[in-house]
mmCIF file of N, CA and C in Angstrom:
data_model
loop_
_atom_site.group_PDB
_atom_site.id
_atom_site.type_symbol
_atom_site.label_atom_id
_atom_site.label_comp_id
_atom_site.label_asym_id
_atom_site.label_seq_id
_atom_site.Cartn_x
_atom_site.Cartn_y
_atom_site.Cartn_z
ATOM 1 N N UNK A 1 -1.845 6.423 -6.870
ATOM 2 C CA UNK A 1 -2.325 6.417 -5.604
ATOM 3 C C UNK A 1 -3.789 6.435 -5.628
ATOM 4 N N UNK A 2 -4.362 5.554 -4.882
ATOM 5 C CA UNK A 2 -5.840 5.461 -4.692
ATOM 6 C C UNK A 2 -6.179 5.828 -3.301
ATOM 7 N N UNK A 3 -6.975 6.827 -3.161
ATOM 8 C CA UNK A 3 -7.428 7.180 -1.723
ATOM 9 C C UNK A 3 -8.819 7.110 -1.595
ATOM 10 N N UNK A 4 -9.291 6.692 -0.470
ATOM 11 C CA UNK A 4 -10.867 6.543 -0.225
ATOM 12 C C UNK A 4 -11.339 7.768 0.576
ATOM 13 N N UNK A 5 -10.570 8.874 0.343
ATOM 14 C CA UNK A 5 -11.246 10.016 1.118
ATOM 15 C C UNK A 5 -12.438 10.492 0.412
ATOM 16 N N UNK A 6 -13.482 10.895 1.242
ATOM 17 C CA UNK A 6 -14.745 11.473 0.607
ATOM 18 C C UNK A 6 -14.538 12.507 -0.268
ATOM 19 N N UNK A 7 -15.343 12.691 -1.303
ATOM 20 C CA UNK A 7 -16.767 11.943 -1.416
ATOM 21 C C UNK A 7 -16.494 10.655 -2.179
ATOM 22 N N UNK A 8 -15.535 10.416 -3.054
ATOM 23 C CA UNK A 8 -15.311 9.275 -3.764
ATOM 24 C C UNK A 8 -13.960 8.783 -3.872
ATOM 25 N N UNK A 9 -13.725 7.420 -4.288
ATOM 26 C CA UNK A 9 -12.380 7.037 -4.505
ATOM 27 C C UNK A 9 -11.785 7.636 -5.471
ATOM 28 N N UNK A 10 -10.389 7.738 -5.355
ATOM 29 C CA UNK A 10 -9.386 8.252 -6.430
ATOM 30 C C UNK A 10 -9.341 9.691 -6.772
ATOM 31 N N UNK A 11 -9.851 10.443 -5.755
ATOM 32 C CA UNK A 11 -9.581 11.938 -5.962
ATOM 33 C C UNK A 11 -8.381 12.615 -5.518
ATOM 34 N N UNK A 12 -7.505 11.790 -4.837
ATOM 35 C CA UNK A 12 -6.210 12.221 -4.462
ATOM 36 C C UNK A 12 -6.327 13.366 -3.466
ATOM 37 N N UNK A 13 -7.147 13.256 -2.495
ATOM 38 C CA UNK A 13 -7.348 14.370 -1.623
ATOM 39 C C UNK A 13 -6.311 14.467 -0.556
ATOM 40 N N UNK A 14 -5.368 13.373 -0.415
ATOM 41 C CA UNK A 14 -4.427 13.378 0.612
ATOM 42 C C UNK A 14 -3.225 14.307 0.077
ATOM 43 N N UNK A 15 -2.631 15.165 0.856
ATOM 44 C CA UNK A 15 -1.452 15.983 0.546
ATOM 45 C C UNK A 15 -0.138 15.148 0.657
ATOM 46 N N UNK A 16 0.687 15.150 -0.316
ATOM 47 C CA UNK A 16 2.016 14.450 -0.426
ATOM 48 C C UNK A 16 2.916 15.557 -0.739
ATOM 49 N N UNK A 17 4.077 15.357 -0.384
ATOM 50 C CA UNK A 17 5.198 16.374 -0.833
ATOM 51 C C UNK A 17 5.149 16.681 -2.352
ATOM 52 N N UNK A 18 5.196 17.932 -2.618
ATOM 53 C CA UNK A 18 4.962 18.418 -3.961
ATOM 54 C C UNK A 18 5.835 17.694 -5.090
ATOM 55 N N UNK A 19 6.962 17.356 -4.758
ATOM 56 C CA UNK A 19 7.901 16.612 -5.756
ATOM 57 C C UNK A 19 8.013 15.127 -5.711
ATOM 58 N N UNK A 20 6.895 14.399 -4.885
ATOM 59 C CA UNK A 20 7.083 13.155 -4.630
ATOM 60 C C UNK A 20 7.286 12.202 -5.744
ATOM 61 N N UNK A 21 6.503 12.454 -6.827
ATOM 62 C CA UNK A 21 6.558 11.509 -7.984
ATOM 63 C C UNK A 21 7.131 12.252 -9.184
ATOM 64 N N UNK A 22 7.508 13.529 -9.067
ATOM 65 C CA UNK A 22 8.106 14.153 -10.245
ATOM 66 C C UNK A 22 9.518 13.708 -10.786
ATOM 67 N N UNK A 23 10.147 13.105 -9.979
ATOM 68 C CA UNK A 23 11.433 12.616 -10.342
ATOM 69 C C UNK A 23 11.269 11.302 -11.195
ATOM 70 N N UNK A 24 11.536 11.554 -12.403
ATOM 71 C CA UNK A 24 11.213 10.438 -13.284
ATOM 72 C C UNK A 24 12.270 9.157 -13.137
ATOM 73 N N UNK A 25 11.823 7.927 -13.537
ATOM 74 C CA UNK A 25 12.821 6.856 -13.337
ATOM 75 C C UNK A 25 13.824 7.123 -14.599
ATOM 76 N N UNK A 26 14.835 6.283 -14.590
ATOM 77 C CA UNK A 26 15.862 6.401 -15.661
ATOM 78 C C UNK A 26 15.385 6.146 -16.880
ATOM 79 N N UNK A 27 15.466 7.076 -17.905
ATOM 80 C CA UNK A 27 14.732 6.843 -19.151
ATOM 81 C C UNK A 27 15.344 5.947 -20.264
ATOM 82 N N UNK A 28 16.445 5.160 -19.978
ATOM 83 C CA UNK A 28 17.135 4.376 -20.887
ATOM 84 C C UNK A 28 16.450 3.163 -21.072
ATOM 85 N N UNK A 29 16.859 2.278 -22.107
ATOM 86 C CA UNK A 29 16.262 1.058 -22.360
ATOM 87 C C UNK A 29 16.627 -0.006 -21.219
ATOM 88 N N UNK A 30 17.820 0.252 -20.607
ATOM 89 C CA UNK A 30 18.158 -0.657 -19.487
ATOM 90 C C UNK A 30 17.829 0.201 -18.121
ATOM 91 N N UNK A 31 16.585 0.734 -18.066
ATOM 92 C CA UNK A 31 16.272 1.516 -17.023
ATOM 93 C C UNK A 31 16.131 0.610 -15.643
ATOM 94 N N UNK A 32 16.335 1.253 -14.495
ATOM 95 C CA UNK A 32 16.139 0.558 -13.183
ATOM 96 C C UNK A 32 14.732 0.238 -13.230
ATOM 97 N N UNK A 33 14.147 -0.773 -12.736
ATOM 98 C CA UNK A 33 12.703 -1.194 -12.654
ATOM 99 C C UNK A 33 12.010 -0.103 -11.792
ATOM 100 N N UNK A 34 10.779 0.336 -12.216
ATOM 101 C CA UNK A 34 9.968 1.374 -11.405
ATOM 102 C C UNK A 34 9.931 1.081 -9.947
ATOM 103 N N UNK A 35 9.920 -0.156 -9.356
ATOM 104 C CA UNK A 35 9.846 -0.316 -7.877
ATOM 105 C C UNK A 35 11.110 0.334 -7.326
ATOM 106 N N UNK A 36 12.233 0.409 -7.867
ATOM 107 C CA UNK A 36 13.336 1.040 -7.359
ATOM 108 C C UNK A 36 13.222 2.571 -7.315
ATOM 109 N N UNK A 37 12.294 2.961 -8.142
ATOM 110 C CA UNK A 37 12.059 4.442 -8.100
ATOM 111 C C UNK A 37 11.043 4.827 -7.042
ATOM 112 N N UNK A 38 9.951 3.912 -6.959
ATOM 113 C CA UNK A 38 8.857 4.338 -6.209
ATOM 114 C C UNK A 38 9.125 4.223 -4.742
ATOM 115 N N UNK A 39 9.592 2.860 -4.362
ATOM 116 C CA UNK A 39 9.779 2.598 -2.791
ATOM 117 C C UNK A 39 10.496 3.604 -1.947
ATOM 118 N N UNK A 40 11.655 4.074 -2.505
ATOM 119 C CA UNK A 40 12.476 4.944 -1.639
ATOM 120 C C UNK A 40 11.710 6.196 -1.416
ATOM 121 N N UNK A 41 10.906 6.684 -2.281
ATOM 122 C CA UNK A 41 10.090 7.916 -2.084
ATOM 123 C C UNK A 41 8.797 7.710 -1.282
ATOM 124 N N UNK A 42 8.496 6.546 -1.075
ATOM 125 C CA UNK A 42 7.229 6.391 -0.289
ATOM 126 C C UNK A 42 7.429 6.885 1.124
ATOM 127 N N UNK A 43 8.618 6.659 1.851
ATOM 128 C CA UNK A 43 8.916 7.015 3.104
ATOM 129 C C UNK A 43 8.769 8.579 3.389
ATOM 130 N N UNK A 44 8.737 9.399 2.304
ATOM 131 C CA UNK A 44 8.503 10.747 2.247
ATOM 132 C C UNK A 44 6.987 11.178 2.587
ATOM 133 N N UNK A 45 6.172 10.066 2.233
ATOM 134 C CA UNK A 45 4.703 10.385 2.294
ATOM 135 C C UNK A 45 4.200 9.965 3.729
ATOM 136 N N UNK A 46 4.913 9.349 4.531
ATOM 137 C CA UNK A 46 4.444 8.826 5.680
ATOM 138 C C UNK A 46 4.419 9.945 6.780
ATOM 139 N N UNK A 47 3.658 9.977 7.790
ATOM 140 C CA UNK A 47 3.616 10.886 8.916
ATOM 141 C C UNK A 47 3.660 10.115 10.211
ATOM 142 N N UNK A 48 4.028 10.937 11.291
ATOM 143 C CA UNK A 48 3.872 10.082 12.577
ATOM 144 C C UNK A 48 2.587 9.618 12.904
ATOM 145 N N UNK A 49 2.562 8.532 13.634
ATOM 146 C CA UNK A 49 1.277 7.906 13.926
ATOM 147 C C UNK A 49 0.493 7.117 12.840
ATOM 148 N N UNK A 50 0.955 7.150 11.658
ATOM 149 C CA UNK A 50 0.358 6.440 10.556
ATOM 150 C C UNK A 50 0.452 4.996 10.950
ATOM 151 N N UNK A 51 -0.555 4.118 10.457
ATOM 152 C CA UNK A 51 -0.528 2.797 10.538
ATOM 153 C C UNK A 51 -0.275 2.292 8.955
ATOM 154 N N UNK A 52 0.749 1.521 8.791
ATOM 155 C CA UNK A 52 1.129 1.022 7.459
ATOM 156 C C UNK A 52 0.947 -0.443 7.239
ATOM 157 N N UNK A 53 0.126 -0.758 6.478
ATOM 158 C CA UNK A 53 -0.237 -2.376 6.263
ATOM 159 C C UNK A 53 0.512 -2.738 4.964
ATOM 160 N N UNK A 54 1.204 -3.730 4.971
ATOM 161 C CA UNK A 54 1.898 -4.322 3.638
ATOM 162 C C UNK A 54 1.469 -5.633 3.237
ATOM 163 N N UNK A 55 0.863 -5.912 2.272
ATOM 164 C CA UNK A 55 0.491 -7.309 1.873
ATOM 165 C C UNK A 55 1.681 -8.089 1.491
ATOM 166 N N UNK A 56 1.423 -9.319 1.597
ATOM 167 C CA UNK A 56 2.478 -10.336 1.244
ATOM 168 C C UNK A 56 2.929 -10.047 -0.313
ATOM 169 N N UNK A 57 4.107 -10.261 -0.696
ATOM 170 C CA UNK A 57 4.714 -10.046 -1.927
ATOM 171 C C UNK A 57 5.481 -8.787 -2.083
ATOM 172 N N UNK A 58 5.488 -8.164 -3.245
ATOM 173 C CA UNK A 58 6.532 -6.969 -3.370
ATOM 174 C C UNK A 58 6.357 -5.924 -2.203
ATOM 175 N N UNK A 59 5.266 -5.452 -1.684
ATOM 176 C CA UNK A 59 5.244 -4.549 -0.688
ATOM 177 C C UNK A 59 5.971 -4.886 0.592
ATOM 178 N N UNK A 60 5.691 -6.191 0.944
ATOM 179 C CA UNK A 60 6.261 -6.780 2.242
ATOM 180 C C UNK A 60 7.840 -6.729 2.088
ATOM 181 N N UNK A 61 8.340 -6.829 0.956
ATOM 182 C CA UNK A 61 9.800 -7.008 0.956
ATOM 183 C C UNK A 61 10.429 -5.460 0.758
ATOM 184 N N UNK A 62 9.700 -4.504 0.325
ATOM 185 C CA UNK A 62 10.157 -3.180 0.098
ATOM 186 C C UNK A 62 10.218 -2.301 1.178
ATOM 187 N N UNK A 63 9.026 -2.453 1.895
ATOM 188 C CA UNK A 63 8.865 -1.484 3.154
ATOM 189 C C UNK A 63 9.852 -1.677 4.246
ATOM 190 N N UNK A 64 10.456 -2.788 4.663
ATOM 191 C CA UNK A 64 11.403 -2.814 5.636
ATOM 192 C C UNK A 64 12.602 -2.005 5.507
ATOM 193 N N UNK A 65 12.971 -1.388 4.280
ATOM 194 C CA UNK A 65 14.028 -0.704 4.067
ATOM 195 C C UNK A 65 13.731 0.892 4.188
ATOM 196 N N UNK A 66 12.643 1.126 4.417
ATOM 197 C CA UNK A 66 12.071 2.547 4.352
ATOM 198 C C UNK A 66 12.128 2.981 5.828
ATOM 199 N N UNK A 67 12.607 4.145 6.191
ATOM 200 C CA UNK A 67 12.544 4.607 7.502
ATOM 201 C C UNK A 67 11.163 5.037 7.832
ATOM 202 N N UNK A 68 10.627 4.707 8.923
ATOM 203 C CA UNK A 68 9.186 5.188 9.374
ATOM 204 C C UNK A 68 9.257 6.362 10.274
ATOM 205 N N UNK A 69 8.267 7.073 10.349
ATOM 206 C CA UNK A 69 8.225 8.146 11.287
ATOM 207 C C UNK A 69 7.945 7.834 12.652
ATOM 208 N N UNK A 70 8.375 8.498 13.672
ATOM 209 C CA UNK A 70 8.100 8.060 15.055
ATOM 210 C C UNK A 70 6.668 7.917 15.317
ATOM 211 N N UNK A 71 6.377 6.828 16.037
ATOM 212 C CA UNK A 71 4.964 6.641 16.381
ATOM 213 C C UNK A 71 4.284 5.869 15.443
ATOM 214 N N UNK A 72 4.834 5.690 14.325
ATOM 215 C CA UNK A 72 3.934 4.911 13.118
ATOM 216 C C UNK A 72 4.050 3.321 13.493
ATOM 217 N N UNK A 73 3.085 2.695 12.978
ATOM 218 C CA UNK A 73 2.870 1.196 13.244
ATOM 219 C C UNK A 73 3.029 0.467 11.879
ATOM 220 N N UNK A 74 3.648 -0.497 11.812
ATOM 221 C CA UNK A 74 3.897 -1.392 10.615
ATOM 222 C C UNK A 74 3.121 -2.711 10.815
ATOM 223 N N UNK A 75 2.198 -3.019 10.077
ATOM 224 C CA UNK A 75 1.455 -4.396 10.115
ATOM 225 C C UNK A 75 1.867 -5.137 8.884
ATOM 226 N N UNK A 76 2.513 -6.246 9.114
ATOM 227 C CA UNK A 76 3.011 -7.077 7.956
ATOM 228 C C UNK A 76 2.997 -8.615 8.462
ATOM 229 N N UNK A 77 2.991 -9.571 7.505
ATOM 230 C CA UNK A 77 2.904 -10.919 7.737
ATOM 231 C C UNK A 77 3.784 -11.540 6.661
ATOM 232 N N UNK A 78 4.862 -12.036 7.214
ATOM 233 C CA UNK A 78 5.816 -12.745 6.320
ATOM 234 C C UNK A 78 5.730 -14.391 6.531
ATOM 235 N N UNK A 79 5.381 -14.771 7.751
ATOM 236 C CA UNK A 79 5.611 -16.104 8.131
ATOM 237 C C UNK A 79 4.772 -17.143 7.184
ATOM 238 N N UNK A 80 3.692 -16.967 6.987
ATOM 239 C CA UNK A 80 2.918 -17.838 6.178
ATOM 240 C C UNK A 80 2.866 -17.629 4.726
ATOM 241 N N UNK A 81 3.103 -16.436 4.336
ATOM 242 C CA UNK A 81 3.094 -16.099 3.024
ATOM 243 C C UNK A 81 1.692 -16.144 2.173
ATOM 244 N N UNK A 82 0.706 -15.917 2.972
ATOM 245 C CA UNK A 82 -0.665 -16.132 2.363
ATOM 246 C C UNK A 82 -1.025 -14.629 1.788
ATOM 247 N N UNK A 83 -1.908 -14.698 0.914
ATOM 248 C CA UNK A 83 -2.278 -13.240 0.303
ATOM 249 C C UNK A 83 -3.711 -13.030 0.695
ATOM 250 N N UNK A 84 -4.113 -11.804 0.540
ATOM 251 C CA UNK A 84 -5.478 -11.310 0.685
ATOM 252 C C UNK A 84 -5.839 -10.904 2.148
ATOM 253 N N UNK A 85 -5.004 -11.240 3.082
ATOM 254 C CA UNK A 85 -5.362 -10.941 4.520
ATOM 255 C C UNK A 85 -5.395 -9.294 4.837
ATOM 256 N N UNK A 86 -4.556 -8.600 4.030
ATOM 257 C CA UNK A 86 -4.216 -7.174 4.423
ATOM 258 C C UNK A 86 -5.417 -6.313 4.309
ATOM 259 N N UNK A 87 -6.492 -6.534 3.492
ATOM 260 C CA UNK A 87 -7.578 -5.741 3.308
ATOM 261 C C UNK A 87 -8.462 -5.826 4.565
ATOM 262 N N UNK A 88 -8.762 -6.884 5.104
ATOM 263 C CA UNK A 88 -9.332 -7.145 6.341
ATOM 264 C C UNK A 88 -8.831 -6.544 7.489
ATOM 265 N N UNK A 89 -7.364 -6.676 7.468
ATOM 266 C CA UNK A 89 -6.542 -6.028 8.466
ATOM 267 C C UNK A 89 -6.611 -4.477 8.375
ATOM 268 N N UNK A 90 -6.560 -4.000 7.250
ATOM 269 C CA UNK A 90 -6.718 -2.472 6.987
ATOM 270 C C UNK A 90 -7.943 -2.014 7.614
ATOM 271 N N UNK A 91 -9.136 -2.675 7.396
ATOM 272 C CA UNK A 91 -10.447 -2.420 8.040
ATOM 273 C C UNK A 91 -10.350 -2.311 9.510
ATOM 274 N N UNK A 92 -9.711 -3.322 10.182
ATOM 275 C CA UNK A 92 -9.655 -3.413 11.700
ATOM 276 C C UNK A 92 -8.758 -2.185 12.199
ATOM 277 N N UNK A 93 -7.560 -2.027 11.415
ATOM 278 C CA UNK A 93 -6.627 -0.971 11.683
ATOM 279 C C UNK A 93 -7.260 0.391 11.692
ATOM 280 N N UNK A 94 -8.161 0.572 10.599
ATOM 281 C CA UNK A 94 -8.793 1.845 10.524
ATOM 282 C C UNK A 94 -9.846 2.239 11.614
ATOM 283 N N UNK A 95 -10.462 1.135 12.014
ATOM 284 C CA UNK A 95 -11.465 1.293 13.064
ATOM 285 C C UNK A 95 -10.639 1.536 14.455
ATOM 286 N N UNK A 96 -9.620 0.810 14.696
ATOM 287 C CA UNK A 96 -8.730 1.029 15.717
ATOM 288 C C UNK A 96 -8.198 2.499 15.883
ATOM 289 N N UNK A 97 -7.660 2.896 14.635
ATOM 290 C CA UNK A 97 -7.107 4.293 14.524
ATOM 291 C C UNK A 97 -8.198 5.346 14.758
ATOM 292 N N UNK A 98 -9.286 5.172 14.349
ATOM 293 C CA UNK A 98 -10.405 6.154 14.681
ATOM 294 C C UNK A 98 -10.645 6.313 16.204
ATOM 295 N N UNK A 99 -10.766 4.956 16.824
ATOM 296 C CA UNK A 99 -10.977 4.912 18.282
ATOM 297 C C UNK A 99 -9.804 5.646 18.972
ATOM 298 N N UNK A 100 -8.628 5.205 18.704
ATOM 299 C CA UNK A 100 -7.381 5.547 19.517
ATOM 300 C C UNK A 100 -6.826 6.863 19.143
ATOM 301 N N UNK A 101 -7.435 7.505 18.189
ATOM 302 C CA UNK A 101 -6.804 8.842 17.768
ATOM 303 C C UNK A 101 -5.408 8.738 16.988
ATOM 304 N N UNK A 102 -5.184 7.703 16.282
ATOM 305 C CA UNK A 102 -3.973 7.531 15.624
ATOM 306 C C UNK A 102 -4.020 8.335 14.253
ATOM 307 N N UNK A 103 -3.101 8.085 13.332
ATOM 308 C CA UNK A 103 -3.025 8.815 12.171
ATOM 309 C C UNK A 103 -3.680 8.044 10.904
ATOM 310 N N UNK A 104 -3.268 8.284 9.658
ATOM 311 C CA UNK A 104 -3.804 7.749 8.603
ATOM 312 C C UNK A 104 -3.498 6.216 8.509
ATOM 313 N N UNK A 105 -4.336 5.475 7.968
ATOM 314 C CA UNK A 105 -3.985 4.165 7.547
ATOM 315 C C UNK A 105 -3.825 3.821 6.174
ATOM 316 N N UNK A 106 -2.750 3.237 5.855
ATOM 317 C CA UNK A 106 -2.175 3.142 4.452
ATOM 318 C C UNK A 106 -1.908 1.709 4.173
ATOM 319 N N UNK A 107 -2.338 1.363 3.034
ATOM 320 C CA UNK A 107 -2.297 -0.169 2.641
ATOM 321 C C UNK A 107 -1.463 -0.198 1.252
ATOM 322 N N UNK A 108 -0.483 -1.090 1.165
ATOM 323 C CA UNK A 108 0.306 -1.374 -0.010
ATOM 324 C C UNK A 108 -0.050 -2.832 -0.420
ATOM 325 N N UNK A 109 -0.812 -2.924 -1.470
ATOM 326 C CA UNK A 109 -1.217 -4.331 -1.920
ATOM 327 C C UNK A 109 -1.090 -4.535 -3.265
ATOM 328 N N UNK A 110 -0.804 -5.775 -3.827
ATOM 329 C CA UNK A 110 -0.591 -6.098 -5.319
ATOM 330 C C UNK A 110 -1.989 -6.394 -5.960
ATOM 331 N N UNK A 111 -2.048 -6.262 -7.191
ATOM 332 C CA UNK A 111 -3.176 -6.519 -7.994
ATOM 333 C C UNK A 111 -3.809 -7.964 -7.990
ATOM 334 N N UNK A 112 -2.918 -8.826 -7.584
ATOM 335 C CA UNK A 112 -3.481 -10.247 -7.355
ATOM 336 C C UNK A 112 -4.130 -10.387 -5.978
ATOM 337 N N UNK A 113 -3.508 -9.886 -4.964
ATOM 338 C CA UNK A 113 -3.907 -10.014 -3.646
ATOM 339 C C UNK A 113 -5.223 -9.290 -3.527
ATOM 340 N N UNK A 114 -5.422 -8.167 -3.869
ATOM 341 C CA UNK A 114 -6.758 -7.474 -3.601
ATOM 342 C C UNK A 114 -7.925 -8.170 -4.249
ATOM 343 N N UNK A 115 -7.754 -9.108 -5.192
ATOM 344 C CA UNK A 115 -8.899 -9.717 -5.821
ATOM 345 C C UNK A 115 -9.541 -10.793 -4.747
ATOM 346 N N UNK A 116 -8.720 -11.073 -3.663
ATOM 347 C CA UNK A 116 -9.320 -12.057 -2.761
ATOM 348 C C UNK A 116 -10.267 -11.330 -1.798
ATOM 349 N N UNK A 117 -10.081 -10.084 -1.384
ATOM 350 C CA UNK A 117 -10.966 -9.439 -0.437
ATOM 351 C C UNK A 117 -11.361 -8.095 -0.800
ATOM 352 N N UNK A 118 -11.418 -7.836 -2.036
ATOM 353 C CA UNK A 118 -11.819 -6.513 -2.382
ATOM 354 C C UNK A 118 -13.317 -6.018 -1.908
ATOM 355 N N UNK A 119 -14.039 -6.979 -1.620
ATOM 356 C CA UNK A 119 -15.286 -6.685 -1.163
ATOM 357 C C UNK A 119 -15.343 -5.924 0.274
ATOM 358 N N UNK A 120 -14.223 -5.974 0.906
ATOM 359 C CA UNK A 120 -14.137 -5.252 2.175
ATOM 360 C C UNK A 120 -14.028 -3.791 2.148
ATOM 361 N N UNK A 121 -13.852 -3.345 0.836
ATOM 362 C CA UNK A 121 -13.879 -1.949 0.579
ATOM 363 C C UNK A 121 -15.298 -1.388 0.769
ATOM 364 N N UNK A 122 -16.193 -2.202 0.508
ATOM 365 C CA UNK A 122 -17.619 -1.723 0.737
ATOM 366 C C UNK A 122 -17.970 -1.638 2.176
ATOM 367 N N UNK A 123 -17.407 -2.441 3.015
ATOM 368 C CA UNK A 123 -17.498 -2.431 4.485
ATOM 369 C C UNK A 123 -16.845 -1.201 4.916
ATOM 370 N N UNK A 124 -15.703 -0.728 4.453
ATOM 371 C CA UNK A 124 -15.058 0.382 4.836
ATOM 372 C C UNK A 124 -15.891 1.721 4.539
ATOM 373 N N UNK A 125 -16.561 1.617 3.432
ATOM 374 C CA UNK A 125 -17.464 2.700 3.137
ATOM 375 C C UNK A 125 -18.673 2.820 4.145
ATOM 376 N N UNK A 126 -19.165 1.612 4.421
ATOM 377 C CA UNK A 126 -20.230 1.490 5.350
ATOM 378 C C UNK A 126 -20.013 2.117 6.710
ATOM 379 N N UNK A 127 -18.812 1.752 7.198
ATOM 380 C CA UNK A 127 -18.609 2.277 8.548
ATOM 381 C C UNK A 127 -17.736 3.518 8.615
ATOM 382 N N UNK A 128 -17.523 4.205 7.311
ATOM 383 C CA UNK A 128 -17.068 5.523 7.225
ATOM 384 C C UNK A 128 -15.597 5.625 7.590
ATOM 385 N N UNK A 129 -14.724 4.606 7.359
ATOM 386 C CA UNK A 129 -13.290 4.810 7.488
ATOM 387 C C UNK A 129 -12.717 5.291 6.187
ATOM 388 N N UNK A 130 -11.592 5.941 6.106
ATOM 389 C CA UNK A 130 -10.974 6.406 4.860
ATOM 390 C C UNK A 130 -9.587 6.179 4.736
ATOM 391 N N UNK A 131 -9.262 4.779 4.592
ATOM 392 C CA UNK A 131 -7.740 4.533 4.437
ATOM 393 C C UNK A 131 -7.233 4.907 3.007
ATOM 394 N N UNK A 132 -5.999 4.921 2.868
ATOM 395 C CA UNK A 132 -5.162 5.216 1.650
ATOM 396 C C UNK A 132 -4.784 3.915 1.127
ATOM 397 N N UNK A 133 -5.140 3.551 -0.081
ATOM 398 C CA UNK A 133 -4.720 2.314 -0.647
ATOM 399 C C UNK A 133 -3.807 2.485 -1.980
ATOM 400 N N UNK A 134 -2.697 1.878 -1.930
ATOM 401 C CA UNK A 134 -1.734 1.916 -2.988
ATOM 402 C C UNK A 134 -1.908 0.575 -3.667
ATOM 403 N N UNK A 135 -2.417 0.479 -4.872
ATOM 404 C CA UNK A 135 -2.633 -0.661 -5.599
ATOM 405 C C UNK A 135 -1.453 -0.803 -6.486
ATOM 406 N N UNK A 136 -0.511 -1.825 -6.245
ATOM 407 C CA UNK A 136 0.627 -1.957 -6.966
ATOM 408 C C UNK A 136 0.352 -2.946 -8.118
ATOM 409 N N UNK A 137 0.468 -2.633 -9.353
ATOM 410 C CA UNK A 137 0.297 -3.528 -10.471
ATOM 411 C C UNK A 137 1.706 -4.143 -10.772
ATOM 412 N N UNK A 138 1.933 -5.244 -10.020
ATOM 413 C CA UNK A 138 3.191 -6.019 -10.242
ATOM 414 C C UNK A 138 3.222 -6.975 -11.370
ATOM 415 N N UNK A 139 2.151 -6.996 -12.075
ATOM 416 C CA UNK A 139 2.076 -7.792 -13.313
ATOM 417 C C UNK A 139 2.362 -9.260 -13.023
ATOM 418 N N UNK A 140 1.842 -9.628 -11.904
ATOM 419 C CA UNK A 140 1.912 -11.036 -11.532
ATOM 420 C C UNK A 140 0.526 -11.688 -11.658
ATOM 421 N N UNK A 141 0.107 -12.588 -12.435
ATOM 422 C CA UNK A 141 -1.169 -13.022 -12.364
ATOM 423 C C UNK A 141 -1.517 -13.799 -11.063
ATOM 424 N N UNK A 142 -2.871 -13.759 -10.750
ATOM 425 C CA UNK A 142 -3.161 -14.484 -9.467
ATOM 426 C C UNK A 142 -3.116 -16.066 -9.552
ATOM 427 N N UNK A 143 -3.463 -16.534 -10.763
ATOM 428 C CA UNK A 143 -3.261 -18.024 -11.066
ATOM 429 C C UNK A 143 -2.196 -18.304 -11.963
ATOM 430 N N UNK A 144 -1.083 -18.662 -11.346
ATOM 431 C CA UNK A 144 0.128 -18.945 -12.132
ATOM 432 C C UNK A 144 0.281 -20.405 -12.486
ATOM 433 N N UNK A 145 0.553 -20.741 -13.661
ATOM 434 C CA UNK A 145 0.719 -22.045 -14.072
ATOM 435 C C UNK A 145 2.201 -22.516 -14.100
ATOM 436 N N UNK A 146 2.598 -23.512 -13.458
ATOM 437 C CA UNK A 146 3.989 -24.002 -13.610
ATOM 438 C C UNK A 146 4.137 -25.222 -14.493
ATOM 439 N N UNK A 147 5.102 -25.230 -15.334
ATOM 440 C CA UNK A 147 5.344 -26.171 -16.347
ATOM 441 C C UNK A 147 6.608 -26.933 -16.048
ATOM 442 N N UNK A 148 6.827 -28.317 -16.158
ATOM 443 C CA UNK A 148 8.019 -28.887 -15.915
ATOM 444 C C UNK A 148 8.916 -28.787 -17.178
#
């Protein structure tokens, strides 16, 4: 979990349930993929009035199965399948949440998608918003070569 809580990135200042990530995935060679371990537990982290933004790809397909707390908002985009839009959306949602008195802003984004708009993190620091960013290393390279 990467948090942007002051004074610096990655300090983990957000409180999560104590046992949130202590339950290990299945230790066998034929283990269930880590995503099946991670996503069901994410719902325990959400609070009422949180704004949850999911980037195209893995996060977009996992979040709909997770129950959201009352009053939370899910921002998602499946129609066009474009990547990189969610960081700018997170910035806008964070500014709106501050103005409207809403909860935390949380982004789930893959390692390829964040490369397209990572510079918006500096804008977030500039305007003083502190969203929570889960950077999912889904091991999919940004430039995929297809062979016949």
